[in-house]
XYZ file of C-alpha atoms in Angstrom:
251
model
C -19.630 26.040 80.341
C -20.438 26.231 84.062
C -22.770 23.442 85.140
C -25.646 24.751 87.276
C -28.060 21.813 87.295
C -28.355 18.673 89.381
C -25.395 16.441 89.962
C -25.082 13.178 88.072
C -22.532 10.632 89.280
C -20.761 8.403 86.746
C -18.654 5.345 87.621
C -16.014 4.399 85.051
C -15.157 0.779 85.817
C -11.646 -0.499 85.066
C -10.486 2.376 82.810
C -6.928 1.036 83.084
C -7.893 -2.438 81.829
C -10.986 -2.154 79.634
C -10.435 0.498 76.967
C -10.490 -1.145 73.566
C -10.935 1.055 70.494
C -11.294 4.240 72.486
C -14.067 3.053 74.794
C -13.008 5.841 77.182
C -14.585 8.206 74.667
C -17.980 7.062 75.907
C -17.288 8.539 79.340
C -16.029 11.765 77.756
C -19.271 11.961 75.766
C -21.377 11.373 78.901
C -19.541 14.093 80.803
C -19.653 16.624 77.964
C -23.323 16.154 77.061
C -24.239 16.234 80.751
C -22.534 19.642 80.977
C -24.267 20.856 77.815
C -27.597 19.769 79.289
C -26.894 21.877 82.358
C -25.987 19.010 84.706
C -23.057 18.708 87.080
C -21.254 15.445 86.176
C -18.933 13.766 88.657
C -16.799 10.934 87.233
C -15.046 8.390 89.456
C -12.581 5.855 88.092
C -12.854 2.469 89.828
C -10.486 -0.470 89.332
C -9.346 -3.735 90.876
C -9.937 -4.176 94.612
C -11.894 -0.920 94.947
C -15.226 -1.281 96.726
C -17.543 1.347 95.291
C -21.123 1.937 96.384
C -22.706 1.261 92.980
C -26.137 2.244 94.288
C -24.792 5.745 94.824
C -24.018 6.158 91.131
C -26.422 7.227 88.405
C -24.515 5.699 85.486
C -21.910 2.920 85.399
C -19.717 2.299 82.347
C -17.403 -0.629 81.527
C -15.577 -1.019 78.231
C -14.053 -3.945 76.388
C -10.722 -5.735 76.849
C -8.647 -8.755 75.948
C -9.014 -12.224 77.499
C -6.194 -11.507 79.988
C -7.941 -8.399 81.297
C -11.276 -10.205 81.404
C -9.783 -12.922 83.617
C -8.484 -10.274 86.051
C -11.887 -8.632 86.175
C -13.619 -11.969 86.543
C -11.579 -12.562 89.724
C -12.354 -9.052 90.954
C -16.053 -9.613 90.318
C -15.964 -12.903 92.216
C -14.031 -11.554 95.194
C -15.063 -7.913 95.439
C -17.650 -6.312 93.167
C -19.867 -8.854 91.433
C -22.776 -9.042 93.865
C -22.823 -5.267 94.387
C -22.870 -4.622 90.641
C -25.656 -7.173 90.154
C -27.640 -5.408 92.902
C -27.157 -2.096 91.087
C -28.436 -3.591 87.823
C -31.573 -4.842 89.569
C -31.966 -1.446 91.264
C -32.093 0.153 87.789
C -28.793 2.004 87.905
C -28.077 2.957 84.276
C -25.238 0.780 82.992
C -23.502 0.627 79.618
C -21.241 -2.396 79.023
C -19.205 -2.850 75.844
C -17.914 -6.136 74.377
C -15.914 -7.897 77.143
C -17.775 -5.913 79.787
C -21.039 -7.011 78.204
C -19.982 -10.660 78.192
C -19.057 -10.584 81.896
C -22.586 -9.560 82.890
C -23.754 -12.971 81.710
C -23.381 -16.528 82.931
C -19.991 -17.282 81.397
C -17.572 -16.712 78.545
C -16.166 -19.922 77.055
C -12.745 -19.373 75.477
C -11.440 -21.131 72.360
C -9.654 -23.591 74.687
C -12.919 -24.551 76.343
C -12.195 -22.673 79.574
C -15.289 -21.104 81.092
C -14.707 -17.650 82.563
C -17.683 -16.982 84.865
C -19.581 -13.715 84.691
C -21.677 -12.180 87.442
C -24.791 -13.855 86.048
C -27.110 -10.883 86.418
C -28.147 -11.335 82.773
C -29.264 -14.695 81.389
C -26.823 -14.788 78.490
C -23.698 -16.703 77.651
C -20.813 -16.339 75.222
C -18.799 -18.950 73.334
C -15.638 -18.160 71.370
C -16.192 -18.858 67.690
C -13.715 -19.827 65.006
C -14.398 -16.689 62.983
C -13.724 -13.146 64.218
C -16.655 -10.873 63.675
C -15.118 -7.594 62.528
C -16.439 -4.525 60.817
C -18.831 -1.627 60.958
C -22.313 -2.256 62.311
C -25.661 -0.585 61.747
C -28.562 -1.505 64.006
C -32.194 -0.454 64.022
C -33.761 -0.108 67.455
C -36.716 1.347 69.313
C -35.137 0.696 72.698
C -34.448 4.411 73.270
C -37.648 5.933 71.894
C -38.790 6.165 68.275
C -37.194 3.755 65.816
C -33.666 4.941 65.127
C -30.312 3.734 63.891
C -27.236 2.946 65.953
C -23.820 2.778 64.313
C -20.527 1.429 65.624
C -17.627 -0.957 65.096
C -17.338 -4.550 66.278
C -14.368 -6.880 66.684
C -15.035 -10.037 68.667
C -14.733 -13.789 68.434
C -17.248 -14.331 71.206
C -20.723 -15.291 70.094
C -23.340 -14.242 72.622
C -26.741 -15.857 73.035
C -29.606 -14.387 75.028
C -31.803 -16.473 77.299
C -35.559 -16.305 77.317
C -36.912 -13.052 78.661
C -34.012 -10.901 77.543
C -34.544 -8.327 74.800
C -31.929 -7.534 72.204
C -30.881 -3.897 71.853
C -31.765 -3.907 68.147
C -31.797 -5.716 64.831
C -28.683 -5.836 62.691
C -28.926 -4.040 59.348
C -25.218 -4.309 58.579
C -22.617 -6.406 60.395
C -22.790 -9.419 62.723
C -24.125 -8.382 66.143
C -24.371 -10.808 69.048
C -23.466 -13.969 67.200
C -23.764 -13.516 63.438
C -26.700 -15.922 63.375
C -29.945 -14.571 64.799
C -29.775 -10.940 63.642
C -29.815 -9.508 67.139
C -27.345 -7.029 68.602
C -26.762 -6.296 72.258
C -29.189 -6.533 75.131
C -31.417 -4.197 77.118
C -32.454 -5.168 80.654
C -33.976 -2.626 83.048
C -31.550 0.323 82.596
C -28.625 -1.846 81.496
C -27.376 -1.824 77.910
C -24.893 -4.429 76.706
C -23.473 -4.195 73.214
C -20.544 -5.191 71.024
C -20.327 -1.718 69.502
C -17.057 0.091 70.084
C -16.168 3.075 68.184
C -16.722 4.939 70.506
C -20.444 4.220 70.686
C -21.826 7.314 72.419
C -20.188 10.108 70.391
C -21.628 8.497 67.240
C -25.052 7.935 68.837
C -26.067 10.869 71.058
C -29.577 9.418 71.454
C -28.106 6.642 73.630
C -26.037 9.144 75.609
C -29.137 11.181 76.426
C -31.092 8.002 77.211
C -28.508 7.030 79.841
C -28.507 10.533 81.334
C -32.309 10.540 81.504
C -32.457 7.134 83.174
C -29.856 8.224 85.701
C -31.800 11.392 86.515
C -35.147 9.604 86.717
C -33.857 7.052 89.192
C -32.267 9.685 91.458
C -34.618 12.666 91.163
C -37.841 11.226 89.731
C -37.672 13.549 86.730
C -35.324 14.092 83.815
C -35.306 17.590 82.427
C -32.499 17.862 79.903
C -31.730 21.237 78.384
C -32.565 21.124 74.647
C -29.475 20.972 72.436
C -28.743 21.774 68.822
C -27.736 18.305 67.593
C -27.169 19.276 63.965
C -23.430 18.538 64.074
C -23.954 15.267 65.963
C -26.671 14.225 63.501
C -24.403 14.935 60.547
C -21.611 12.917 62.173
C -24.002 10.017 62.841
C -25.235 10.037 59.240
C -21.656 10.265 57.921
C -20.689 7.202 59.991
C -23.614 5.277 58.483
C -22.713 6.311 54.936
C -19.096 5.289 55.536
C -20.188 1.907 56.920
C -22.425 1.237 53.930
C -19.724 2.323 51.461
C -17.101 0.073 53.007
C -19.508 -2.869 52.920
C -19.930 -2.734 49.148
């Protein structure tokens, strides 16, 4: 399909380091649905030592990674990108951060050895490594993207994340663990930033979030968000199949 609509610029942060469980699929989903909606997506890959103009992007994505990769990115945030990314968050650039990327938006991640890996601190949250790994399929109910809907994905993390006052969780856990396995919350929503533990990839299974990010990106840049209507029957069937599979495996 030839894109004829407005351009939408997507920044894929650290694709070479943060790509657990096919997180790259989220960027593929953003690009493809943008094309289907008649937009002209431009995707830039940005890694260590690069100095991107985050304010020039409409959507920023960062996936999840292991502790080693998170330490490298922590240093890069401290030396190169952290303040610019925090400025973009406050300027309402749409941002989706998965697992390790989500944790690094907060105050710190405390490893099992007690080491505190600092985040960029743009979100008042913190993460502490727990003794139990939180693994499995997840179903969440949320109204963060419009009418109450379900979000489905897969989580695998030992970090237990706690939100400070004033932050809103992305949704309530119906199945799985979520942020910490204790308070029933999953993820965070702040301005146009979404943080979540859901891999999977998240966006192909949940096109409502994909379109939400595209709309927020368009609104910030152009002041309007006219997405071409799509036939989502196949995507809806895939979403419902993922939920049925998650419920079946949980029995």
